[in-house]
Amino acid sequence: GNSVTQMEGPVTLSEEAFLTINCTYTATGYPSLFWYVQYPGEGLQLLLKATKADDKGSNKGFEATYRKETTSFHLEKGSVQVSDSAVYFCALSDLGAAGNKLTFGGGTRVLVKP
Amino acid sequence: SAVISQKPSRDICQRGTSLTIQCQVDSQVTMMFWYRQQPGQSLTLIATANQGSEATYESGFVIDKFPISRPNLTFSTLTVSNMSPEDSSIYLCSVGTIAGSYNEQFFGPGTRLTVL
């Protein structure tokens, strides 16, 4: 079956530091990959997505590249702000094997200190 | 993307009671889903809400505990029945669209449930 593994948190950073959150996946088909963000007390927001190998998703200074050879979709941001403090979820969608379902990783809490 | 609202946004309930959560979308959507997020955990899919037919439940979730209605393409309800403290979670609905070859889901703001 499908699965997503992401690094455990919490990740604590200072403002303007570089952020990387690792995400690897296992899928029986050819999935699309997503990063969702959950700010404190809020629901999930789609941060970025990539639908095929070597695609780079980007939004709000965050980037992630779909690496089929390493089955990875690591999230990066060059200079984080306090407002980036949130929980980040990596997810995959595999229409072929799993219908319309999303499979989520465990989430990574990021805390950015001023 | 669709605008999704949920009611109530939060509630505190007594054990043994039931709570119905509403999910409203501002446009017609084919796919609607209900998730549970237990404290400090990731999201777990409860079921897919099917318009005009019974919901499709994931392993570990049953209709008697989590009855779901989907009367039309813009609205769904999830009931948490005979609640216990273990049901304390955030419940989220999402809507899915298929854009080309992939499924993209958008989430409501969630309902934070505390069971005493």
Short mmCIF file of C-alpha atoms in Angstrom, two decimals:
data_model
loop_
_atom_site.label_atom_id
_atom_site.label_comp_id
_atom_site.label_asym_id
_atom_site.label_seq_id
_atom_site.Cartn_x
_atom_site.Cartn_y
_atom_site.Cartn_z
CA GLY A 1 0.00 0.00 0.00
CA ASN A 2 0.87 3.68 -0.06
CA SER A 3 2.74 5.36 2.76
CA VAL A 4 4.46 8.66 3.54
CA THR A 5 7.28 9.11 6.00
CA GLN A 6 8.48 12.50 7.14
CA MET A 7 10.98 13.62 9.69
CA GLU A 8 9.75 13.93 13.21
CA GLY A 9 9.63 17.26 14.92
CA PRO A 10 9.62 19.54 16.54
CA VAL A 11 12.08 21.49 14.45
CA THR A 12 13.17 24.68 16.19
CA LEU A 13 14.88 27.38 14.14
CA SER A 14 15.88 30.99 14.40
CA GLU A 15 14.41 33.55 12.06
CA GLU A 16 16.15 33.67 8.65
CA ALA A 17 17.50 30.15 9.05
CA PHE A 18 17.27 27.52 6.31
CA LEU A 19 14.51 24.94 6.70
CA THR A 20 14.42 21.42 5.29
CA ILE A 21 11.76 18.85 6.09
CA ASN A 22 12.42 15.43 4.64
CA CYS A 23 9.63 13.39 3.09
CA THR A 24 9.83 10.00 1.41
CA TYR A 25 7.02 7.92 0.02
CA THR A 26 6.02 4.46 -1.10
CA ALA A 27 3.36 4.12 -3.77
CA THR A 28 2.10 1.34 -5.96
CA GLY A 29 1.24 3.68 -8.81
CA TYR A 30 2.46 7.04 -10.02
CA PRO A 31 1.40 9.48 -7.34
CA SER A 32 0.98 13.22 -7.10
CA LEU A 33 2.69 14.79 -4.11
CA PHE A 34 1.60 17.59 -1.83
CA TRP A 35 2.68 19.65 1.13
CA TYR A 36 -0.04 20.95 3.43
CA VAL A 37 0.44 23.43 6.27
CA GLN A 38 -1.61 23.75 9.44
CA TYR A 39 -1.20 27.01 11.35
CA PRO A 40 -2.08 27.00 15.05
CA GLY A 41 -5.82 26.57 15.57
CA GLU A 42 -6.59 26.32 11.88
CA GLY A 43 -7.41 23.70 9.26
CA LEU A 44 -5.09 22.45 6.55
CA GLN A 45 -4.03 24.62 3.65
CA LEU A 46 -2.46 23.31 0.48
CA LEU A 47 1.06 24.78 0.34
CA LEU A 48 2.38 23.30 -2.90
CA LYS A 49 2.11 20.32 -5.18
CA ALA A 50 3.94 18.37 -7.90
CA THR A 51 2.32 15.89 -10.23
CA LYS A 52 5.20 14.27 -12.12
CA ALA A 53 8.85 13.45 -11.76
CA ASP A 54 11.23 16.44 -11.61
CA ASP A 55 8.35 18.89 -11.14
CA LYS A 56 9.12 21.61 -8.61
CA GLY A 57 6.26 22.96 -6.56
CA SER A 58 6.71 26.39 -5.00
CA ASN A 59 4.69 28.84 -2.93
CA LYS A 60 5.41 31.52 -0.30
CA GLY A 61 9.15 30.91 -0.60
CA PHE A 62 8.80 27.16 -0.04
CA GLU A 63 9.95 24.66 -2.66
CA ALA A 64 9.83 20.91 -3.11
CA THR A 65 11.00 18.79 -6.04
CA TYR A 66 9.43 15.45 -6.99
CA ARG A 67 12.33 12.98 -7.08
CA LYS A 68 11.16 9.67 -8.47
CA GLU A 69 14.57 8.02 -8.26
CA THR A 70 14.79 8.61 -4.51
CA THR A 71 10.99 8.61 -3.90
CA SER A 72 11.34 11.89 -2.07
CA PHE A 73 9.64 15.28 -1.90
CA HIS A 74 11.64 17.32 0.61
CA LEU A 75 10.34 20.75 1.59
CA GLU A 76 12.78 23.67 1.75
CA LYS A 77 12.73 27.36 2.53
CA GLY A 78 15.78 29.54 2.40
CA SER A 79 14.89 32.04 5.11
CA VAL A 80 12.10 31.29 7.55
CA GLN A 81 9.99 33.79 9.44
CA VAL A 82 8.19 33.55 12.77
CA SER A 83 4.93 33.34 10.79
CA ASP A 84 6.11 30.04 9.28
CA SER A 85 5.63 28.34 12.65
CA ALA A 86 3.14 25.59 11.89
CA VAL A 87 2.75 21.87 11.35
CA TYR A 88 3.68 20.68 7.87
CA PHE A 89 2.23 17.52 6.32
CA CYS A 90 3.55 15.67 3.30
CA ALA A 91 0.90 13.73 1.38
CA LEU A 92 0.41 11.70 -1.75
CA SER A 93 -2.53 10.98 -4.00
CA ASP A 94 -2.52 7.95 -6.23
CA LEU A 95 -5.59 7.92 -8.41
CA GLY A 96 -4.76 4.62 -10.00
CA ALA A 97 -4.22 2.41 -6.98
CA ALA A 98 -6.08 4.18 -4.19
CA GLY A 99 -8.87 6.05 -5.85
CA ASN A 100 -9.21 9.59 -4.70
CA LYS A 101 -7.65 9.21 -1.28
CA LEU A 102 -4.83 11.20 0.25
CA THR A 103 -2.20 9.46 2.32
CA PHE A 104 -0.57 11.73 4.91
CA GLY A 105 2.73 11.63 6.69
CA GLY A 106 2.84 12.09 10.43
CA GLY A 107 3.41 15.84 10.30
CA THR A 108 6.39 17.95 11.36
CA ARG A 109 5.98 20.79 13.81
CA VAL A 110 8.18 23.79 13.04
CA LEU A 111 8.81 26.54 15.55
CA VAL A 112 10.61 29.66 14.39
CA LYS A 113 11.98 31.90 17.13
CA PRO A 114 12.69 35.60 16.64
CA SER B 1 -10.38 26.49 -4.92
CA ALA B 2 -13.67 25.87 -3.11
CA VAL B 3 -14.66 27.72 0.05
CA ILE B 4 -15.56 25.24 2.77
CA SER B 5 -17.24 25.99 6.07
CA GLN B 6 -17.89 23.75 9.03
CA LYS B 7 -20.25 24.07 11.95
CA PRO B 8 -19.71 24.06 14.84
CA SER B 9 -16.13 25.24 14.97
CA ARG B 10 -15.73 23.68 18.39
CA ASP B 11 -17.82 21.97 21.03
CA ILE B 12 -17.52 20.39 24.44
CA CYS B 13 -19.79 17.39 24.91
CA GLN B 14 -20.64 14.88 27.59
CA ARG B 15 -19.84 11.22 27.12
CA GLY B 16 -22.69 9.16 25.73
CA THR B 17 -24.12 12.00 23.68
CA SER B 18 -23.90 12.57 19.91
CA LEU B 19 -22.76 15.54 17.85
CA THR B 20 -23.51 16.29 14.22
CA ILE B 21 -20.95 18.32 12.28
CA GLN B 22 -21.96 20.13 9.12
CA CYS B 23 -19.81 20.81 6.08
CA GLN B 24 -20.93 23.32 3.45
CA VAL B 25 -19.16 24.04 0.16
CA ASP B 26 -19.75 27.08 -2.02
CA SER B 27 -19.80 25.06 -5.25
CA GLN B 28 -20.83 21.62 -6.39
CA VAL B 29 -18.13 19.03 -5.84
CA THR B 30 -17.97 15.37 -6.67
CA MET B 31 -15.89 14.14 -3.79
CA MET B 32 -16.24 14.92 -0.10
CA PHE B 33 -14.26 13.29 2.68
CA TRP B 34 -14.23 13.26 6.47
CA TYR B 35 -11.00 13.05 8.47
CA ARG B 36 -10.11 12.78 12.12
CA GLN B 37 -7.03 14.38 13.63
CA GLN B 38 -6.35 13.19 17.13
CA PRO B 39 -4.31 15.46 19.40
CA GLY B 40 -0.78 15.84 18.10
CA GLN B 41 -1.39 13.32 15.33
CA SER B 42 -1.73 13.26 11.58
CA LEU B 43 -4.97 12.98 9.65
CA THR B 44 -6.85 9.72 9.34
CA LEU B 45 -9.53 9.28 6.70
CA ILE B 46 -12.84 8.21 8.22
CA ALA B 47 -14.93 7.88 5.08
CA THR B 48 -15.78 9.15 1.65
CA ALA B 49 -19.20 10.81 1.56
CA ASN B 50 -21.06 9.70 -1.55
CA GLN B 51 -23.94 11.71 -2.90
CA GLY B 52 -27.05 9.59 -3.19
CA SER B 53 -25.57 6.46 -1.63
CA GLU B 54 -24.03 5.16 1.56
CA ALA B 55 -20.64 6.49 2.60
CA THR B 56 -17.54 4.37 2.06
CA TYR B 57 -15.79 3.78 5.39
CA GLU B 58 -12.13 3.10 6.00
CA SER B 59 -10.88 0.23 8.07
CA GLY B 60 -11.57 0.82 11.74
CA PHE B 61 -14.54 3.12 11.20
CA VAL B 62 -18.17 2.00 11.12
CA ILE B 63 -21.44 3.58 10.14
CA ASP B 64 -23.05 3.07 13.55
CA LYS B 65 -20.38 5.19 15.19
CA PHE B 66 -19.91 7.76 12.42
CA PRO B 67 -23.08 8.05 10.33
CA ILE B 68 -22.64 10.33 7.34
CA SER B 69 -25.16 12.04 5.13
CA ARG B 70 -24.62 13.64 1.74
CA PRO B 71 -27.96 14.89 0.45
CA ASN B 72 -26.51 16.97 -2.39
CA LEU B 73 -23.26 18.05 -4.04
CA THR B 74 -22.57 20.95 -1.67
CA PHE B 75 -23.37 19.60 1.81
CA SER B 76 -22.49 16.74 4.11
CA THR B 77 -22.82 15.88 7.79
CA LEU B 78 -20.81 13.64 10.08
CA THR B 79 -22.29 12.45 13.36
CA VAL B 80 -20.07 11.24 16.17
CA SER B 81 -22.32 8.90 18.13
CA ASN B 82 -22.24 7.74 21.73
CA MET B 83 -19.14 9.78 22.38
CA SER B 84 -16.32 8.89 24.73
CA PRO B 85 -13.22 10.93 25.68
CA GLU B 86 -11.27 8.98 23.03
CA ASP B 87 -13.36 10.77 20.38
CA SER B 88 -11.81 14.10 21.35
CA SER B 89 -10.25 15.23 18.09
CA ILE B 90 -10.42 17.73 15.29
CA TYR B 91 -12.81 16.57 12.57
CA LEU B 92 -12.18 17.96 9.11
CA CYS B 93 -14.10 17.72 5.91
CA SER B 94 -12.42 18.08 2.57
CA VAL B 95 -13.51 18.31 -1.02
CA GLY B 96 -11.66 16.81 -3.91
CA THR B 97 -11.29 17.74 -7.51
CA ILE B 98 -9.65 15.82 -10.25
CA ALA B 99 -7.49 18.07 -12.38
CA GLY B 100 -6.06 16.06 -15.21
CA SER B 101 -4.28 13.11 -13.69
CA TYR B 102 -4.31 14.01 -10.04
CA ASN B 103 -6.60 14.50 -7.10
CA GLU B 104 -6.39 17.77 -5.23
CA GLN B 105 -8.15 18.20 -1.91
CA PHE B 106 -9.11 21.34 -0.02
CA PHE B 107 -9.94 21.30 3.66
CA GLY B 108 -12.45 23.00 5.85
CA PRO B 109 -11.35 24.80 9.03
CA GLY B 110 -12.18 21.79 11.20
CA THR B 111 -14.38 21.14 14.23
CA ARG B 112 -12.55 20.80 17.53
CA LEU B 113 -14.42 18.32 19.71
CA THR B 114 -13.73 17.75 23.39
CA VAL B 115 -15.58 14.94 25.15
CA LEU B 116 -15.69 15.01 28.94
#
